[in-house]
CSV table of C-alpha atoms in Angstrom, one decimal:
chain,number,residue,atom,x,y,z
A,493,MET,CA,12.3,6.4,17.6
A,494,PRO,CA,15.5,8.3,16.9
A,495,ALA,CA,15.1,11.9,15.8
A,496,ALA,CA,17.0,11.2,12.6
A,497,LEU,CA,14.5,8.6,11.6
A,498,ARG,CA,11.6,10.9,12.3
A,499,ARG,CA,13.1,13.5,10.1
A,500,VAL,CA,13.5,11.0,7.3
A,501,LEU,CA,10.0,9.8,7.6
A,502,LEU,CA,8.7,13.3,7.5
A,503,TRP,CA,10.1,13.8,4.0
A,504,MET,CA,8.9,10.5,2.6
A,505,ALA,CA,6.0,12.4,0.9
A,506,VAL,CA,7.3,12.0,-2.6
A,507,GLY,CA,9.4,9.4,-4.3
A,508,VAL,CA,8.0,6.1,-4.1
A,509,ALA,CA,7.1,6.3,-0.4
A,510,ALA,CA,5.5,9.7,-0.5
A,511,LEU,CA,4.2,10.4,3.0
A,512,LEU,CA,1.1,12.5,2.6
A,513,LEU,CA,-1.1,12.9,5.6
A,514,ALA,CA,-4.5,12.8,4.1
A,515,GLY,CA,-7.7,14.1,5.7
A,516,GLY,CA,-10.4,11.8,6.8
A,517,CYS,CA,-8.3,9.7,9.2
A,518,ALA,CA,-7.3,12.4,11.7
A,519,GLY,CA,-8.1,11.6,15.3
A,520,LEU,CA,-8.4,7.8,14.8
A,521,ARG,CA,-5.9,5.5,16.5
A,522,LEU,CA,-4.9,2.9,14.0
A,523,ARG,CA,-2.9,-0.2,14.4
A,524,PRO,CA,-1.5,-2.8,12.0
A,525,GLU,CA,-4.0,-5.6,11.7
A,526,ALA,CA,-1.7,-8.5,12.2
A,527,THR,CA,0.5,-9.0,15.2
A,528,PRO,CA,2.7,-11.9,16.4
A,529,ARG,CA,-0.5,-13.0,18.2
A,530,PRO,CA,-3.4,-11.5,16.3
A,531,ALA,CA,-5.3,-9.0,18.4
A,532,PRO,CA,-9.1,-8.6,18.4
A,533,SER,CA,-10.4,-6.5,15.4
A,534,PRO,CA,-13.7,-4.7,14.9
A,535,THR,CA,-16.2,-6.2,12.7
A,536,ALA,CA,-17.3,-4.3,9.6
A,537,SER,CA,-20.7,-4.2,8.0
A,538,PHE,CA,-21.6,-3.7,4.4
A,539,ALA,CA,-24.8,-3.0,2.4
A,540,PRO,CA,-26.5,-6.0,0.8
A,541,VAL,CA,-26.4,-6.2,-2.9
A,542,ALA,CA,-29.6,-4.7,-4.3
A,543,GLN,CA,-31.8,-7.0,-6.5
A,544,VAL,CA,-31.6,-6.1,-10.2
A,545,SER,CA,-35.1,-6.1,-11.6
A,546,ALA,CA,-34.5,-4.7,-15.1
A,547,PRO,CA,-33.8,-7.7,-17.4
A,548,SER,CA,-31.7,-5.6,-19.7
A,549,THR,CA,-29.2,-4.7,-16.9
A,550,PRO,CA,-26.2,-7.1,-16.7
A,551,THR,CA,-26.0,-8.9,-13.4
A,552,LEU,CA,-22.9,-8.8,-11.2
A,553,PRO,CA,-20.8,-11.9,-10.9
A,554,SER,CA,-21.6,-13.9,-7.8
A,555,VAL,CA,-19.1,-13.5,-4.9
A,556,ALA,CA,-18.8,-17.3,-4.7
A,557,GLU,CA,-17.7,-17.4,-8.4
A,558,VAL,CA,-15.0,-14.7,-7.7
A,559,VAL,CA,-13.8,-16.4,-4.6
A,560,ALA,CA,-13.5,-19.8,-6.4
A,561,LYS,CA,-11.4,-18.0,-9.0
A,562,VAL,CA,-9.0,-16.2,-6.7
A,563,ALA,CA,-8.8,-18.5,-3.6
A,564,PRO,CA,-6.1,-20.8,-5.1
A,565,SER,CA,-3.8,-17.8,-5.3
A,566,VAL,CA,-4.3,-16.9,-1.6
A,567,VAL,CA,-1.8,-18.4,0.9
A,568,ALA,CA,-1.5,-18.7,4.7
A,569,ILE,CA,1.8,-17.5,6.2
A,570,ALA,CA,3.3,-18.5,9.5
A,571,ALA,CA,6.5,-16.6,10.5
A,572,GLU,CA,8.5,-18.1,13.3
A,573,THR,CA,10.4,-15.7,15.6
A,574,GLN,CA,12.8,-16.3,18.5
A,575,GLY,CA,12.9,-14.2,21.6
A,576,VAL,CA,13.4,-14.5,25.4
A,577,ASP,CA,11.1,-14.3,28.3
A,578,ILE,CA,11.6,-12.1,31.5
A,579,PHE,CA,14.0,-14.8,32.8
A,580,LEU,CA,16.0,-14.7,29.6
A,581,ARG,CA,14.8,-18.1,28.6
A,582,PRO,CA,14.4,-18.6,24.8
A,583,ILE,CA,10.8,-18.6,23.6
A,584,ARG,CA,9.4,-19.2,20.2
A,585,GLY,CA,6.7,-17.0,18.7
A,586,VAL,CA,4.6,-17.3,15.6
A,587,SER,CA,3.1,-14.4,13.6
A,588,THR,CA,0.3,-15.4,11.2
A,589,GLY,CA,-0.8,-13.6,8.1
A,590,THR,CA,-1.8,-14.0,4.5
A,591,GLY,CA,-0.2,-13.5,1.1
A,592,VAL,CA,-1.2,-13.6,-2.5
A,593,ILE,CA,0.7,-15.2,-5.4
A,594,PHE,CA,1.4,-12.6,-8.1
A,595,ASP,CA,3.8,-14.6,-10.3
A,596,PRO,CA,3.4,-18.3,-11.3
A,597,ALA,CA,7.1,-18.9,-10.5
A,598,GLY,CA,6.1,-18.8,-6.8
A,599,TYR,CA,6.5,-15.1,-5.9
A,600,ILE,CA,4.2,-13.9,-3.1
A,601,VAL,CA,3.5,-10.5,-1.8
A,602,THR,CA,2.5,-9.9,1.9
A,603,ASN,CA,2.9,-7.3,4.6
A,604,ASP,CA,6.4,-6.6,6.0
A,605,HIS,CA,5.1,-6.6,9.5
A,606,VAL,CA,3.9,-10.2,9.1
A,607,ILE,CA,7.4,-11.6,8.4
A,608,ALA,CA,9.6,-9.0,10.0
A,609,ASP,CA,12.4,-10.5,12.2
A,610,ALA,CA,11.3,-14.0,11.3
A,611,ARG,CA,13.8,-16.8,11.5
A,612,ARG,CA,11.7,-19.1,9.3
A,613,VAL,CA,8.7,-18.4,7.1
A,614,LEU,CA,6.2,-21.1,6.1
A,615,VAL,CA,3.7,-20.8,3.3
A,616,THR,CA,0.6,-23.0,3.1
A,617,LEU,CA,-1.2,-23.2,-0.3
A,618,SER,CA,-4.9,-23.6,-0.8
A,619,ASP,CA,-4.3,-27.3,-1.4
A,620,GLU,CA,-2.7,-27.5,2.1
A,621,ARG,CA,0.8,-28.1,0.9
A,622,THR,CA,3.4,-26.2,3.0
A,623,PHE,CA,6.7,-24.8,1.8
A,624,ASP,CA,9.6,-23.0,3.4
A,625,ALA,CA,9.7,-19.5,1.9
A,626,LYS,CA,12.6,-17.3,1.1
A,627,VAL,CA,12.3,-13.6,1.9
A,628,VAL,CA,13.3,-12.0,-1.5
A,629,GLY,CA,13.1,-8.5,0.0
A,630,ARG,CA,11.3,-6.2,2.3
A,631,ASP,CA,10.3,-2.6,2.3
A,632,PRO,CA,9.4,-1.4,5.8
A,633,LEU,CA,8.5,2.1,4.4
A,634,THR,CA,5.5,0.7,2.6
A,635,ASP,CA,5.0,-2.4,4.8
A,636,LEU,CA,5.4,-4.8,1.9
A,637,ALA,CA,7.5,-7.8,1.4
A,638,VAL,CA,8.0,-10.4,-1.3
A,639,LEU,CA,8.5,-14.2,-0.6
A,640,LYS,CA,9.5,-17.0,-3.0
A,641,ILE,CA,8.6,-20.6,-2.8
A,642,ASP,CA,9.8,-23.4,-5.0
A,643,ALA,CA,6.8,-25.4,-6.1
A,644,PRO,CA,7.2,-28.2,-8.7
A,645,GLU,CA,4.7,-26.6,-11.0
A,646,PRO,CA,3.6,-23.1,-12.0
A,647,LEU,CA,1.2,-21.7,-9.4
A,648,PRO,CA,-2.1,-19.8,-10.0
A,649,ALA,CA,-1.3,-16.1,-9.8
A,650,LEU,CA,-3.6,-13.0,-9.6
A,651,PRO,CA,-3.2,-9.9,-11.8
A,652,PHE,CA,-3.1,-6.4,-10.3
A,653,ALA,CA,-5.9,-4.0,-11.2
A,654,ASP,CA,-5.1,-0.8,-13.0
A,655,PRO,CA,-4.9,1.7,-10.1
A,656,GLU,CA,-6.4,4.4,-12.3
A,657,ALA,CA,-9.5,2.3,-13.0
A,658,ILE,CA,-10.3,1.7,-9.3
A,659,GLN,CA,-13.5,3.7,-8.3
A,660,VAL,CA,-15.1,4.7,-5.0
A,661,GLY,CA,-18.2,2.6,-4.6
A,662,GLU,CA,-16.8,-0.4,-6.5
A,663,TRP,CA,-17.5,-3.8,-4.9
A,664,VAL,CA,-14.5,-5.5,-3.4
A,665,ILE,CA,-13.8,-8.7,-1.6
A,666,ALA,CA,-11.3,-9.2,1.3
A,667,ILE,CA,-9.8,-12.6,1.5
A,668,GLY,CA,-7.4,-13.8,4.1
A,669,ASN,CA,-6.3,-16.2,6.9
A,670,ALA,CA,-8.5,-14.5,9.4
A,671,LEU,CA,-7.7,-15.4,13.1
A,672,GLY,CA,-5.1,-17.8,11.8
A,673,LEU,CA,-7.7,-20.5,11.6
A,674,PRO,CA,-7.0,-23.6,9.5
A,675,GLY,CA,-9.1,-24.5,6.5
A,676,GLN,CA,-10.3,-22.2,3.7
A,677,PRO,CA,-9.6,-18.5,3.8
A,678,THR,CA,-12.2,-16.1,5.3
A,679,VAL,CA,-14.2,-13.9,2.8
A,680,THR,CA,-15.8,-10.6,3.5
A,681,VAL,CA,-17.5,-8.2,1.1
A,682,GLY,CA,-17.8,-4.4,0.9
A,683,VAL,CA,-17.1,-1.4,-1.3
A,684,VAL,CA,-14.2,0.9,-1.9
A,685,SER,CA,-15.0,3.7,0.5
A,686,ALA,CA,-12.2,6.1,-0.4
A,687,LEU,CA,-8.9,6.3,-2.3
A,688,ASP,CA,-5.5,8.0,-1.6
A,689,ARG,CA,-5.8,7.8,2.2
A,690,SER,CA,-2.7,8.2,4.3
A,691,THR,CA,-2.1,7.6,8.0
A,692,SER,CA,0.6,6.6,10.5
A,693,VAL,CA,0.7,3.5,12.8
A,694,GLY,CA,3.4,3.6,15.4
A,695,ASP,CA,6.6,4.2,13.5
A,696,ARG,CA,5.2,3.4,10.1
A,697,VAL,CA,3.6,5.9,7.8
A,698,TYR,CA,1.2,4.5,5.2
A,699,ASN,CA,0.3,6.2,1.9
A,700,ASP,CA,-1.8,5.3,-1.2
A,701,LEU,CA,-4.3,3.5,1.0
A,702,VAL,CA,-7.6,2.1,-0.3
A,703,GLN,CA,-10.3,2.5,2.3
A,704,THR,CA,-13.0,-0.2,2.4
A,705,ASP,CA,-15.8,-1.3,4.6
A,706,ALA,CA,-15.1,-5.0,3.9
A,707,ALA,CA,-14.3,-6.5,7.3
A,708,ILE,CA,-10.5,-7.1,7.7
A,709,ASN,CA,-9.8,-9.4,10.6
A,710,GLU,CA,-6.7,-10.4,12.5
A,711,GLY,CA,-4.6,-12.7,10.3
A,712,ASN,CA,-5.8,-10.9,7.1
A,713,SER,CA,-2.6,-8.8,6.8
A,714,GLY,CA,-1.0,-9.3,3.5
A,715,GLY,CA,-4.1,-10.8,1.9
A,716,PRO,CA,-5.7,-9.4,-1.3
A,717,LEU,CA,-8.5,-7.0,-1.7
A,718,VAL,CA,-10.0,-8.0,-5.0
A,719,ASN,CA,-12.6,-6.6,-7.4
A,720,LEU,CA,-15.4,-8.6,-9.0
A,721,ARG,CA,-13.0,-9.4,-12.0
A,722,GLY,CA,-10.7,-11.2,-9.6
A,723,GLU,CA,-8.0,-8.5,-9.8
A,724,VAL,CA,-6.0,-7.4,-6.8
A,725,VAL,CA,-7.0,-3.9,-5.8
A,726,GLY,CA,-4.7,-3.7,-2.8
A,727,ILE,CA,-3.0,-5.6,0.0
A,728,ASN,CA,-5.0,-5.7,3.2
A,729,THR,CA,-3.0,-3.9,5.9
A,730,ILE,CA,-4.8,-1.9,8.6
A,731,VAL,CA,-8.0,-1.9,10.6
A,732,VAL,CA,-9.4,0.8,12.8
A,733,ARG,CA,-10.1,-0.6,16.2
A,734,GLU,CA,-12.3,2.3,17.3
A,735,ALA,CA,-14.7,2.2,14.4
A,736,GLN,CA,-16.7,-0.2,12.4
A,737,GLY,CA,-16.6,-0.4,8.6
A,738,ILE,CA,-13.1,1.1,8.2
A,739,GLY,CA,-10.2,-1.0,6.9
A,740,PHE,CA,-7.3,-0.1,4.6
A,741,ALA,CA,-5.3,-1.9,1.9
A,742,VAL,CA,-2.0,-0.6,0.3
A,743,GLY,CA,-3.0,0.5,-3.2
A,744,ASN,CA,-1.5,-0.7,-6.4
A,745,THR,CA,0.2,2.6,-7.2
A,746,THR,CA,2.5,1.5,-4.4
A,747,VAL,CA,2.3,-2.3,-4.6
A,748,VAL,CA,3.1,-2.8,-8.2
A,749,PRO,CA,6.4,-0.8,-8.4
A,750,VAL,CA,7.5,-2.2,-5.0
A,751,VAL,CA,7.1,-5.9,-5.9
A,752,LYS,CA,8.8,-5.2,-9.3
A,753,SER,CA,11.8,-3.6,-7.6
A,754,ILE,CA,12.1,-6.3,-5.0
A,755,VAL,CA,12.0,-9.0,-7.6
A,756,ALA,CA,14.6,-7.2,-9.7
A,757,HIS,CA,16.9,-5.9,-7.1
A,758,GLY,CA,16.0,-7.5,-3.7
A,759,ARG,CA,15.1,-4.1,-2.4
A,760,VAL,CA,13.2,-1.0,-3.3
A,761,ILE,CA,15.1,1.8,-5.0
A,762,TRP,CA,13.0,4.9,-4.6
A,763,PRO,CA,13.5,7.9,-6.8
A,764,TRP,CA,13.3,10.9,-4.4
A,765,LEU,CA,12.2,14.5,-5.2
A,766,GLY,CA,12.7,15.7,-1.6
A,767,VAL,CA,9.5,17.6,-1.0
A,768,GLY,CA,6.5,17.3,1.3
A,769,VAL,CA,3.3,17.7,-0.7
A,770,ASP,CA,-0.5,17.8,-0.6
A,771,ASN,CA,-3.3,17.8,-3.2
A,772,VAL,CA,-4.5,21.2,-4.6
A,773,THR,CA,-8.3,21.3,-4.4
A,774,PRO,CA,-10.6,24.1,-5.6
A,775,GLY,CA,-11.3,25.0,-2.0
A,776,LYS,CA,-7.6,25.0,-1.0
A,777,ALA,CA,-6.8,27.0,-4.1
A,778,LEU,CA,-9.3,29.7,-3.2
A,779,GLU,CA,-8.2,29.7,0.5
A,780,LEU,CA,-4.5,30.1,-0.4
A,781,GLY,CA,-4.9,32.2,-3.5
A,782,LEU,CA,-3.3,29.6,-5.7
A,783,PRO,CA,-3.2,30.3,-9.5
A,784,VAL,CA,-4.4,26.8,-10.4
A,785,ARG,CA,-7.2,24.6,-9.3
A,786,GLU,CA,-5.4,21.3,-9.4
A,787,GLY,CA,-1.9,20.1,-9.0
A,788,VAL,CA,0.5,19.3,-6.1
A,789,LEU,CA,1.2,21.9,-3.4
A,790,VAL,CA,4.8,21.9,-2.0
A,791,GLN,CA,4.4,22.2,1.7
A,792,GLY,CA,8.1,21.8,2.5
A,793,VAL,CA,11.4,21.1,0.9
A,794,GLN,CA,14.1,18.8,2.4
A,795,ARG,CA,17.3,20.8,3.0
A,796,GLY,CA,20.0,19.5,0.6
A,797,GLY,CA,17.5,17.4,-1.3
A,798,PRO,CA,17.0,17.3,-5.1
A,799,ALA,CA,14.2,19.8,-5.1
A,800,ALA,CA,16.1,22.2,-2.8
A,801,LYS,CA,19.1,22.0,-5.1
A,802,ALA,CA,16.9,22.9,-8.1
A,803,GLY,CA,15.4,25.9,-6.4
A,804,ILE,CA,11.9,24.6,-5.7
A,805,GLN,CA,10.3,26.3,-2.7
A,806,ALA,CA,7.5,25.7,-0.2
A,807,GLY,CA,4.3,27.2,-1.7
A,808,ASP,CA,5.1,26.2,-5.3
A,809,VAL,CA,2.4,24.2,-7.1
A,810,ILE,CA,3.8,21.3,-9.3
A,811,THR,CA,1.6,20.7,-12.4
A,812,ALA,CA,3.8,18.5,-14.6
A,813,ILE,CA,6.9,16.4,-14.8
A,814,ASN,CA,8.6,16.1,-18.2
A,815,GLY,CA,5.4,17.4,-19.8
A,816,MET,CA,3.2,14.7,-18.1
A,817,PRO,CA,0.3,16.3,-16.1
A,818,VAL,CA,0.4,16.0,-12.4
A,819,PRO,CA,-3.2,16.7,-11.2
A,820,ASN,CA,-2.7,15.2,-7.7
A,821,VAL,CA,-0.2,13.5,-5.4
A,822,ARG,CA,-1.3,10.0,-6.5
A,823,LYS,CA,-0.3,10.8,-10.1
A,824,LEU,CA,3.0,12.3,-9.0
A,825,GLN,CA,3.8,9.2,-7.0
A,826,ARG,CA,2.9,6.9,-9.9
A,827,ILE,CA,5.0,9.0,-12.4
A,828,LEU,CA,8.0,9.0,-10.2
A,829,ARG,CA,7.8,5.3,-9.4
A,830,GLU,CA,7.0,3.9,-12.8
A,831,ASP,CA,8.6,6.3,-15.3
A,832,PHE,CA,11.8,7.6,-13.8
A,833,LYS,CA,15.0,6.2,-12.2
A,834,VAL,CA,17.5,7.5,-9.6
A,835,GLY,CA,20.0,9.8,-11.2
A,836,GLN,CA,17.6,10.8,-14.0
A,837,GLN,CA,17.1,14.5,-14.7
A,838,VAL,CA,13.5,15.6,-15.0
A,839,THR,CA,11.8,18.9,-15.8
A,840,VAL,CA,9.4,20.0,-13.1
A,841,THR,CA,6.8,22.5,-14.3
A,842,LEU,CA,5.4,24.6,-11.4
A,843,HIS,CA,3.5,27.8,-10.6
A,844,ARG,CA,4.9,30.3,-8.2
A,845,GLY,CA,2.5,33.2,-7.7
A,846,SER,CA,1.7,34.5,-11.2
A,847,GLN,CA,4.8,32.8,-12.7
A,848,THR,CA,5.1,29.5,-14.5
A,849,LEU,CA,8.6,28.1,-14.1
A,850,GLU,CA,10.5,25.0,-15.1
A,851,LYS,CA,13.1,23.5,-12.8
A,852,GLN,CA,15.6,20.8,-13.7
A,853,VAL,CA,15.8,18.2,-10.9
A,854,VAL,CA,18.1,15.3,-10.7
A,855,LEU,CA,16.3,12.5,-8.8
A,856,GLU,CA,18.2,10.9,-5.9
A,857,GLU,CA,17.7,7.6,-4.1
A,858,PHE,CA,15.3,7.9,-1.2
A,859,PRO,CA,17.4,7.9,2.0
A,860,ARG,CA,17.0,4.8,4.0
A,861,PRO,CA,16.4,5.0,7.8
A,862,THR,CA,19.6,4.3,9.8
């Protein structure tokens, strides 16, 4: 990978593709779950649902009921690619994956790596009808893409769950075109194991990941991780080959603004602050002698970027933007993505030693890899 691209990826931390390397994933070799020919994936186990004995306690919806509700919105994707063999003869390849309809007009979100470099993309609905799909736009930085099919009638679409309402321990269901097999989608059940995970896979850096122990198998890439209300919690993306019970979905703090931007502009326009950041925790605050117990610690500042121009420095702790509290990186990402635009001036409140400062920052567009 060119050195310039590595430098750009390093500073993706904030601005709609904030690249925070979170703890908990270090030392694990991760790989995108779907490949042109799906590779073997580990199986994941989950705890059985406990029997509820107290008659006054409301029962959980059955998994079958939830699946029946969401399955019509889950689609199988086949992406045709063209390459050459070692003798330079043309060969045709097919990458399989999954997608989910999020708009009745036929808009589908999936993973970018499922359809990257495809000459033709086919989408098969739950009723087995197949359509040629148009690639509306891609965002390799977040590994998301939006497709569009022209069906003669409105299609069943799934809503996105409020990312602030997603809880660790919440039951979730992974649905997808596992193994690229024909027929109904594969269903696995688990819980949300952790939130706000970040990791890298090859040249890609993933942020805002929802960790789950619901088994994510090959071909599931781009499929939905849903809660028991039938809402999309995230888009299934990564499995850990070396461990059981660890899979990841891109969270809605990323998914929602990405699909909105692609539908509106055909690409993602990221507001960029130009800093590398990490969460402030009570332990980290004590260790580093920080003046606050929550916020966003600036670990580095991109030379010539918006934050550098405004005088923000490594070691500063950001606690608010335009008066909106920023208790963690996730909130900072969401505020930048959903509330501000490129070219807008924002007031960044930060702590530097014993001082509380306000810096005026003009947000710039996130620099695209070249």
